Coordinates of C-alpha atoms in Angstrom, one line a residue:
Chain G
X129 CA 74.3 57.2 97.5
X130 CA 73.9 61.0 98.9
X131 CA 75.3 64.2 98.3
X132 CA 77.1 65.4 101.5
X133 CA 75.2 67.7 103.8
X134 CA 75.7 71.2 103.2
X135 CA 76.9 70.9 99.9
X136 CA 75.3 73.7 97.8
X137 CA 74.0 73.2 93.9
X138 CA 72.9 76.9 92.6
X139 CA 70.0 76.6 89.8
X140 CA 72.6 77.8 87.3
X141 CA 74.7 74.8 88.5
X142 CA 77.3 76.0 90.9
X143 CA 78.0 73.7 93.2
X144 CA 79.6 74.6 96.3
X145 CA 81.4 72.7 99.2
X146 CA 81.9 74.5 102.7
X147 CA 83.8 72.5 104.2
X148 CA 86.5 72.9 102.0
X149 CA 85.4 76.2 100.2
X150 CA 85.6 74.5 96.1
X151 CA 83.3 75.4 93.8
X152 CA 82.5 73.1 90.6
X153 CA 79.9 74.3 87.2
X154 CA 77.8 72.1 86.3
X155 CA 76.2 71.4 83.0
X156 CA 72.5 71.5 82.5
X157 CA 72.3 67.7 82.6
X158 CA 74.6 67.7 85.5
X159 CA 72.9 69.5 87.4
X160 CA 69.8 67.0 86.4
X161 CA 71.5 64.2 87.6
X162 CA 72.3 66.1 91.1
X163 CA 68.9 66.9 91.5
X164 CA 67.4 63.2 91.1
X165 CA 70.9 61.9 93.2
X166 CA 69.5 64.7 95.8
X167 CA 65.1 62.7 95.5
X168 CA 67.0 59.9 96.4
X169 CA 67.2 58.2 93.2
X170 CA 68.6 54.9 92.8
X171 CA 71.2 54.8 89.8
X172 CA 68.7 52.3 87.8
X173 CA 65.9 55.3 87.9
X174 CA 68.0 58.0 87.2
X175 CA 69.5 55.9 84.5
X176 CA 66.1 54.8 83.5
X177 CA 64.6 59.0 83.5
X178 CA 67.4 60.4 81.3
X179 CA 67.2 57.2 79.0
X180 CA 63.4 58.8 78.5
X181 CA 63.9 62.3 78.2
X182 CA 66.9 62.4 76.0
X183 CA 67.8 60.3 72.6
X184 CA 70.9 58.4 74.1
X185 CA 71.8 54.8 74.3
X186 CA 71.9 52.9 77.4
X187 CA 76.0 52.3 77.2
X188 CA 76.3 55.0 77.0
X189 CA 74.9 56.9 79.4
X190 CA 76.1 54.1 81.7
X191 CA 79.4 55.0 81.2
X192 CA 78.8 58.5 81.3
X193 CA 76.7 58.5 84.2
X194 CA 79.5 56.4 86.5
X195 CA 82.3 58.6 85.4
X196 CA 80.3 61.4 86.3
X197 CA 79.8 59.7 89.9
X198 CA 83.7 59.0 90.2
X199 CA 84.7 62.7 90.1
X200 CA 82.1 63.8 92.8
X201 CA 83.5 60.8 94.8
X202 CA 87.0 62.0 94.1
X203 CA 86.3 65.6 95.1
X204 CA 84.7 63.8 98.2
X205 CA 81.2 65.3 97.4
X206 CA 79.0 62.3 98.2
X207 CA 78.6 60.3 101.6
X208 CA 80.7 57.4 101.9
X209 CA 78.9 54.3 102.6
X210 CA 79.4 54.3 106.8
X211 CA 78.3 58.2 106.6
X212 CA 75.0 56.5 104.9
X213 CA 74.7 53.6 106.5
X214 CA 75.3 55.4 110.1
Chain E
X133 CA 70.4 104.7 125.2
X134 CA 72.8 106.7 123.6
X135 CA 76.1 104.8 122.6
X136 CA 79.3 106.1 124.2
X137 CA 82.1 107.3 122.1
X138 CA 85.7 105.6 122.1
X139 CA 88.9 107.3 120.9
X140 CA 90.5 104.2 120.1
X141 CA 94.1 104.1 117.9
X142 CA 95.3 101.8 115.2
X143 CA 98.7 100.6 113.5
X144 CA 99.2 99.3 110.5
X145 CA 97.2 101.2 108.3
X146 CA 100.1 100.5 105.0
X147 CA 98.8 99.0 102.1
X148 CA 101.3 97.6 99.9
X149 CA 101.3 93.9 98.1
X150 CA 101.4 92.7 101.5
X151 CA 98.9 94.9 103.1
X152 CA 98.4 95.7 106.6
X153 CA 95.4 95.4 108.3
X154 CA 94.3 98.7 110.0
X155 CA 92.0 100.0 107.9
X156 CA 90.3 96.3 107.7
X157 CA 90.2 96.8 111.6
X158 CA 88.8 100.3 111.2
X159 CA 86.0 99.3 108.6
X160 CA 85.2 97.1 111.4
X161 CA 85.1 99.3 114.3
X162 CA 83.1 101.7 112.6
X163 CA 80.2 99.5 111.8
X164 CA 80.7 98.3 116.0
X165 CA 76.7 98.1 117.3
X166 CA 78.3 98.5 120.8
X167 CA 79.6 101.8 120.3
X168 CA 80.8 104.7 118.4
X169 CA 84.4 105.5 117.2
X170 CA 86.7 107.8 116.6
X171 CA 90.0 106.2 114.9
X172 CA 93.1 107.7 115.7
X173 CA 95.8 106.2 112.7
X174 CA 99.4 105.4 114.1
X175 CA 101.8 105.0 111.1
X176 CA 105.4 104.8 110.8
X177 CA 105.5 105.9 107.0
X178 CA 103.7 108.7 105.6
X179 CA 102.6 107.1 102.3
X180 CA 100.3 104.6 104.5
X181 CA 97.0 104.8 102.6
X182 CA 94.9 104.2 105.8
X183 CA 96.2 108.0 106.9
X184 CA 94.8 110.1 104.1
X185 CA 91.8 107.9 104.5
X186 CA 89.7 111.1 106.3
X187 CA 86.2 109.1 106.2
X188 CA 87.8 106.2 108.6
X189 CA 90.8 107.9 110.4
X190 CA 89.9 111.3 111.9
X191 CA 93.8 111.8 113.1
X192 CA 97.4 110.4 112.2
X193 CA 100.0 110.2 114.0
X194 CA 103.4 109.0 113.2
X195 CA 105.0 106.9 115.9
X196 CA 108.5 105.6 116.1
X197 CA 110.0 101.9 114.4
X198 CA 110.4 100.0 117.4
X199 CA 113.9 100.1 116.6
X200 CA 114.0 103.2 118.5
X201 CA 113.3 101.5 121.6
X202 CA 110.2 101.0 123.9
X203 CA 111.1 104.3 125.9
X204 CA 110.8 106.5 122.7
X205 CA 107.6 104.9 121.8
X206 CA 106.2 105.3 125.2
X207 CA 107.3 109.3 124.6
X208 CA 105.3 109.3 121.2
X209 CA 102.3 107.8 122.6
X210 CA 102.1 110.1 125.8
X211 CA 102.0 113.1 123.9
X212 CA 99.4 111.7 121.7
X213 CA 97.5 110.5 124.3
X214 CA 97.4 113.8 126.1
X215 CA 96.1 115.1 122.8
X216 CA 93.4 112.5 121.7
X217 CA 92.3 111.2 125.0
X218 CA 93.1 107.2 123.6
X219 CA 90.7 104.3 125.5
X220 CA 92.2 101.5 123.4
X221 CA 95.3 100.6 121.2
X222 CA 94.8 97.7 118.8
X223 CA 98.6 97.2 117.8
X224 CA 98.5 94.9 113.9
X225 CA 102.0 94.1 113.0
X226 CA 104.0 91.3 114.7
X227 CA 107.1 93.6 114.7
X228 CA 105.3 95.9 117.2
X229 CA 103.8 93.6 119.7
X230 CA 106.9 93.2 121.3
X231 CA 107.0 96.7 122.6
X232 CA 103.3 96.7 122.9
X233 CA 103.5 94.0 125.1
X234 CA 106.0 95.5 127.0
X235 CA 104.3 98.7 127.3
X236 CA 100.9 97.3 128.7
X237 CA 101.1 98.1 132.4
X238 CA 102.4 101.5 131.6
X239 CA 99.7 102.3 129.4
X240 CA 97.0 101.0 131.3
X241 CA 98.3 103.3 134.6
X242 CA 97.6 106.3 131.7
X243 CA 93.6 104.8 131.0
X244 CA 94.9 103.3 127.8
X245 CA 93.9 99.7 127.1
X246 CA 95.0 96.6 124.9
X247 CA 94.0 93.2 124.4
X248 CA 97.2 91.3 123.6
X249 CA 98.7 88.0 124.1
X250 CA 101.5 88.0 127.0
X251 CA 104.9 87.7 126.0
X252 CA 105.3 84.0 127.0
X253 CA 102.4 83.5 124.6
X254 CA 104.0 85.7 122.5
X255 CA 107.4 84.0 121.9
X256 CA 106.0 80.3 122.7
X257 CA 104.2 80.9 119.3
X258 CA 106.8 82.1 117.5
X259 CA 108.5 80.2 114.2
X260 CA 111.3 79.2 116.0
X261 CA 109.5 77.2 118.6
X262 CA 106.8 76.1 116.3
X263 CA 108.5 72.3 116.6
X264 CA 108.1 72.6 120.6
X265 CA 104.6 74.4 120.2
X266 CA 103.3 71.1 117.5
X267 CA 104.9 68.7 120.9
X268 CA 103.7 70.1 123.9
X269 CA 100.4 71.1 122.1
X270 CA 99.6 68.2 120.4
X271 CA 99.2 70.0 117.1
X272 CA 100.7 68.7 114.1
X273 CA 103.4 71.1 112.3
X274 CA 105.6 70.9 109.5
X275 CA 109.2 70.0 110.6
X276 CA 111.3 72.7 111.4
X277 CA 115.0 74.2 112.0
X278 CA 116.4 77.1 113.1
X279 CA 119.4 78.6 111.0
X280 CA 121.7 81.3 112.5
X281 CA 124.9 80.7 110.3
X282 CA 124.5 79.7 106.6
X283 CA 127.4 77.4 107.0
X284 CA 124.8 75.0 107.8
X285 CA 122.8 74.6 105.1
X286 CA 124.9 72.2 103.8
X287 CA 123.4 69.6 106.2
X288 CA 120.0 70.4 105.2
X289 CA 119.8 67.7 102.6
X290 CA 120.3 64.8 105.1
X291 CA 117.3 66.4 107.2
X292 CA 114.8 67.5 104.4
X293 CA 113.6 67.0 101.3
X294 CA 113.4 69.6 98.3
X295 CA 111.3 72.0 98.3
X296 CA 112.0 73.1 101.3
X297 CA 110.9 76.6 102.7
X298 CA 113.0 79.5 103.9
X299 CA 111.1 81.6 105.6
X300 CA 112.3 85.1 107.8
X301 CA 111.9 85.7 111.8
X302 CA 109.0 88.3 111.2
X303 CA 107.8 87.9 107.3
X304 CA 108.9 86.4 103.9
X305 CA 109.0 82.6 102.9
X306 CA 110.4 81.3 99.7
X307 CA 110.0 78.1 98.5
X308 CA 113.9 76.6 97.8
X309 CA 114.5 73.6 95.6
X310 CA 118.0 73.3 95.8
X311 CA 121.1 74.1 98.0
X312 CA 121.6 77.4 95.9
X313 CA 118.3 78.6 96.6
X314 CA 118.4 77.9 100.1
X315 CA 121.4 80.3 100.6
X316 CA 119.9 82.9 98.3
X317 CA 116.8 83.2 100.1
X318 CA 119.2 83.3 103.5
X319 CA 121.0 85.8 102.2
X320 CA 117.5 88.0 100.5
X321 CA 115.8 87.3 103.9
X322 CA 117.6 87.7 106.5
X323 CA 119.2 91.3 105.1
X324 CA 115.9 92.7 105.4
X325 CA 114.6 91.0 108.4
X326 CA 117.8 89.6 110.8
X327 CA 118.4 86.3 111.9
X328 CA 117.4 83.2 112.4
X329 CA 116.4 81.8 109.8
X330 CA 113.7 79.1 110.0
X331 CA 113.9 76.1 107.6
X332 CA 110.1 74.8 107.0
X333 CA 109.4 71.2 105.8
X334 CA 107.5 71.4 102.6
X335 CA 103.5 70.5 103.0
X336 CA 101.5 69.6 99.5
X337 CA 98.5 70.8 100.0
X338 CA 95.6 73.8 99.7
X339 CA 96.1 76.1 102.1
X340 CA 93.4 78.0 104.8
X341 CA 93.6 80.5 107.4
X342 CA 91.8 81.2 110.3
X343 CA 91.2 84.5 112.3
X344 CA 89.5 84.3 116.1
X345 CA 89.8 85.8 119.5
X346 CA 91.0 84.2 122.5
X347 CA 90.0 85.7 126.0
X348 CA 93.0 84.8 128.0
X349 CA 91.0 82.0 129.8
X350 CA 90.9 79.3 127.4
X351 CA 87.8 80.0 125.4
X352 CA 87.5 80.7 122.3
X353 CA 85.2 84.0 121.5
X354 CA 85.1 84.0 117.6
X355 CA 86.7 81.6 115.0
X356 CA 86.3 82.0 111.1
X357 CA 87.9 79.8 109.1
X358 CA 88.7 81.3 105.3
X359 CA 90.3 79.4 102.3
X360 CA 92.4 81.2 99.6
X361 CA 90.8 81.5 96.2
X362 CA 92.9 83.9 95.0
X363 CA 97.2 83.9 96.1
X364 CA 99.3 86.8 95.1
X365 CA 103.1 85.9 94.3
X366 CA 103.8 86.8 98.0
X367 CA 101.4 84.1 99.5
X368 CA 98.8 86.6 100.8
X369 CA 95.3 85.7 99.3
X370 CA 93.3 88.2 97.4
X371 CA 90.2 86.7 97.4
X372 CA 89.0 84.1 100.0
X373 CA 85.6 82.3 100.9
X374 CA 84.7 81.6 104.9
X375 CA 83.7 77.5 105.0
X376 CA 82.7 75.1 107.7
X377 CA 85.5 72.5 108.2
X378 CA 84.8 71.1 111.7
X379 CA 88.4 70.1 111.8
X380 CA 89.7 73.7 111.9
X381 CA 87.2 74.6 114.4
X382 CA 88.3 71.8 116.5
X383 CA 91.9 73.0 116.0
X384 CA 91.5 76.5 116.4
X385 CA 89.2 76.1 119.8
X386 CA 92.3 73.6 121.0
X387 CA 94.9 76.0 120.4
X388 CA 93.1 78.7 122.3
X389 CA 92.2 76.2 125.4
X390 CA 95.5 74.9 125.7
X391 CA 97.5 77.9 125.4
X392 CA 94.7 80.5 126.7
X393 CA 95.6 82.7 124.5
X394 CA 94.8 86.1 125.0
X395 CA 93.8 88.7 121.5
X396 CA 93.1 88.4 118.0
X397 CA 95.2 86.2 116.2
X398 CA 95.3 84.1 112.4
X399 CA 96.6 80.1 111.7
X400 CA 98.0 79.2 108.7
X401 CA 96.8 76.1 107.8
X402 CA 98.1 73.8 105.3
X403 CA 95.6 70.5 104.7
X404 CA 97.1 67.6 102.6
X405 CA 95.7 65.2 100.3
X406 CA 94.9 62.9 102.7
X407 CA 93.0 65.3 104.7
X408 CA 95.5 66.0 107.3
X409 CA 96.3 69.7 109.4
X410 CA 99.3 70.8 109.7
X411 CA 100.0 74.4 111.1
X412 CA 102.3 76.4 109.5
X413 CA 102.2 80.0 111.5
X414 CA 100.3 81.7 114.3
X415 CA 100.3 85.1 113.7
X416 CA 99.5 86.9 117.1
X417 CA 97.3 89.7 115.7
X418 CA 94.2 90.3 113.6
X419 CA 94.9 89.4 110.1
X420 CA 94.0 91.9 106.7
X421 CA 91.2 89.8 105.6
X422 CA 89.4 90.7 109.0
X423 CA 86.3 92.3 107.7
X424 CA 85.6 89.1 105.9
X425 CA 84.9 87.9 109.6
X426 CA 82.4 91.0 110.2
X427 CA 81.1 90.1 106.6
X428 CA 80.1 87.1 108.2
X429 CA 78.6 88.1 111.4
X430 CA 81.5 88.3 113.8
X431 CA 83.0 91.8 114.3
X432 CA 86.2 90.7 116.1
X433 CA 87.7 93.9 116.5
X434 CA 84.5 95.1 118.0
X435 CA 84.8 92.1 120.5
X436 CA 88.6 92.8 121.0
X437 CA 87.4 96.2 122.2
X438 CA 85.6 95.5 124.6
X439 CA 87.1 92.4 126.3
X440 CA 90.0 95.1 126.4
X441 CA 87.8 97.7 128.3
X442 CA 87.1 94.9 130.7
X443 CA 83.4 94.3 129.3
X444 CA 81.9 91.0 129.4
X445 CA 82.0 89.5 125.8
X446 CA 79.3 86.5 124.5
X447 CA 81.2 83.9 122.2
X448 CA 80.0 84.4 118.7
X449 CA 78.2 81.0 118.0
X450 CA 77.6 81.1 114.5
X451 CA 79.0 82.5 111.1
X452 CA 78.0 82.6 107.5
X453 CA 79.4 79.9 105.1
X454 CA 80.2 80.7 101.7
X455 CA 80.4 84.3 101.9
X456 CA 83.5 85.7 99.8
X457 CA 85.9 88.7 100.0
X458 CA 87.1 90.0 96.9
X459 CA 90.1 93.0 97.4
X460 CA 90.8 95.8 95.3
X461 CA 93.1 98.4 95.3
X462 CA 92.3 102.1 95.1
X463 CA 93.9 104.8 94.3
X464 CA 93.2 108.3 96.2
X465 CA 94.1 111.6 95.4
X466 CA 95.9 113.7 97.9
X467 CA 97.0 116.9 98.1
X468 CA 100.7 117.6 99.2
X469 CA 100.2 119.7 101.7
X470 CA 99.3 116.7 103.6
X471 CA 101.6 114.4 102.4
X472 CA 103.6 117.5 103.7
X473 CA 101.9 117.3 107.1
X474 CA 102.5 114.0 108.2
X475 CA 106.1 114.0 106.8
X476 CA 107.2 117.4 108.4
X477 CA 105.2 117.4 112.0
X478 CA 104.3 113.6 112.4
X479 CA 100.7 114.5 112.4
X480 CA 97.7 115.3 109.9

């Protein structure tokens, strides 16, 4: 899973898409998750670095976590899987 | 080396909820690298802002509605010429071009010079031949019809689906949802702008524009594509962010190949949900939001300048993504006398 290229996340957590000109805010831990989704991450380490840092169950964050997933995919923010695999 | 100075003259300096863009064109020539200016305003009203605007416009004159005819504009501009010595013309309302176009060999016997699509571009493009323009192009475009009696509407329904839009030869769209609508629009529309009327196919979607410069051969000099943040209650966006969409470029560099279009010019763009173009208008002339495009490092007008002095011109390669314009609206203090000035002797 990978953000698209060129798409733009602000330290404040404005994230910004050229290609269609949208802007999104982010919340703090939002902006987290972007950032690991950006190192690469696989879903079971992010899951498994915010299930550290913050008192949370694991179901969830799970839940939370996919949801949060879903809406970039619907706003067509991430790479689908032939743009990755290609 | 000591830049040369050009007296070069712009229309459309008006600024109402529907502003024109002269003084966008100004800001632009005057911040030109490849030379200097001095703006001569034409204006056809004398409460144009872009005329009391002394810091951009060094002269106005008023010029005649091309109602008047071609040879009374041709009058207006000969005297004005012989006055302020004009190199270029940069014409910005559709309802001129016609004359404009008309005009160019004349003017350009007299040393003046435009960069303007040719009349067979001119009409080709127009909203009545948008259908034919979509075929032959291979450019997709809402489906379209051509009203000249509003007898017709009445068959509308088996040949669109509500909304529907109702727009005017030159300016105005309305967005009817039934029958009733339809004919009041007609009637609201084509008082103030004549017939046809042109019946537009209603696209779901967010809409874009983008502004460029053809050179008459098929390439494409400069291309910025903008989307609306901000949309006043008369479609025209207040606020807009430049964006890389690939698919707009693509468009944009095929409509200018396969028409060679000649001069500035803005698409209206409508994209779906499914990610598809359809284009709604060409508008054959720089568009309001210009300066957005020098914001983002390509001074069309100063390019449009100088392909119309004959210069060679270097396609603008890149642009700056993400970079916003924001409008306002000002309100200047004038004195009557020059209110007085421009009303009484056409001139201030």
């Amino acid at each position: 899973m990978k953000l698209r290229k060129n798409v733009a996340v602000s330290e404040a957590g404005l994230l910004f898409n050229p290609v269609n000109g949208e802007s999104y805010s982010l919340n703090p831990i939002g902006v987290e998750i972007l950032n690991l989704i950006r190192e690469d991450k696989s879903p079971e380490q992010i899951i498994k670095v915010i299930l550290e840092k913050y008192s949370t169950d694991k179901a969830t964050f799970e839940k939370d976590y996919f949801d949060f997933i879903g809406i970039l995919e619907h706003h067509n923010l991430l790479e689908s899987h032939e743009e990755t695999n290609a | 080396m000591k830049k040369r100075t050009l007296n070069i003259a712009v229309t459309g300096l008006n600024a109402i909820d529907s502003p024109g863009p002269g003084v966008s064109v100004i800001r632009a020539l005057h911040e030109a690298a490849s030379f200097n200016v001095n703006i001569i305003g034409l204006s056809y009203e004398s409460l144009e802002p872009g005329i009391y605007m002394h810091d951009l416009v060094a002269r106005t004159y008023s010029i005649p509605y091309p109602a008047a005819g071609i040879d009374t504009l041709l009058a207006r501009l000969e005297y004005i010429h012989e006055k302020e010595k004009i190199d270029v013309i940069i014409p910005n309302f559709d309802a001129e071009l016609y004359p404009f176009i008309k005009l160019e060999p004349k003017l350009k016997a007299m040393g003046i010079h435009m960069f303007l699509p040719t009349l067979h571009q001119f009409e080709e493009r127009h909203k009545v031949n948008l259908n034919d323009f979509g075929r032959k192009y291979g450019i997709s475009v809402p489906h379209s019809k051509v009203l000249y009696d509003l007898n017709t509407v009445h068959s509308l329904p088996s040949e669109f689906s509500f909304p529907m839009i109702v727009k005017g030869k030159f300016y105005d769209a309305s967005i009817a949802y039934s029958i009733e609508q339809v004919k009041s629009y007609f009637n609201k529309i084509s008082a103030k702008w004549g017939l046809p009327i042109i019946i537009q196919e209603f696209v779901h979607g967010t809409e874009f524009n983008v502004t460029g410069l053809g050179d008459g051969k098929g390439n494409t000099i400069a291309a910025v594509p903008m989307r609306k943040q901000y949309i006043t209650d008369k479609g025209k966006a207040w606020g807009g962010i430049s964006i890389a969409d690939e698919k707009m470029l693509d468009m944009t560099r095929k409509f200018l190949k396969n028409t060679k279009w000649r001069g500035g010019f803005e698409l209206e763009l409508m994209k779906n949900k499914d990610g598809e173009l359809y284009l709604l208008e060409i508008n054959p002339r720089l568009p309001a939001w210009i300066y957005l495009a020098v914001g983002v490092g390509q001074n069309i007008p100063e390019a449009l300048v100088n392909l119309a002095l004959g210069e060679k011109v270097k396609p603008f390669s890149t642009y700056s993504v993400g970079k916003m314009f924001v409008r306002y609206s000002w309100d200047m203090i004038v004195d009557r006398e020059e209110f007085e000035q421009i009303s009484i002797y056409g001139e201030l």
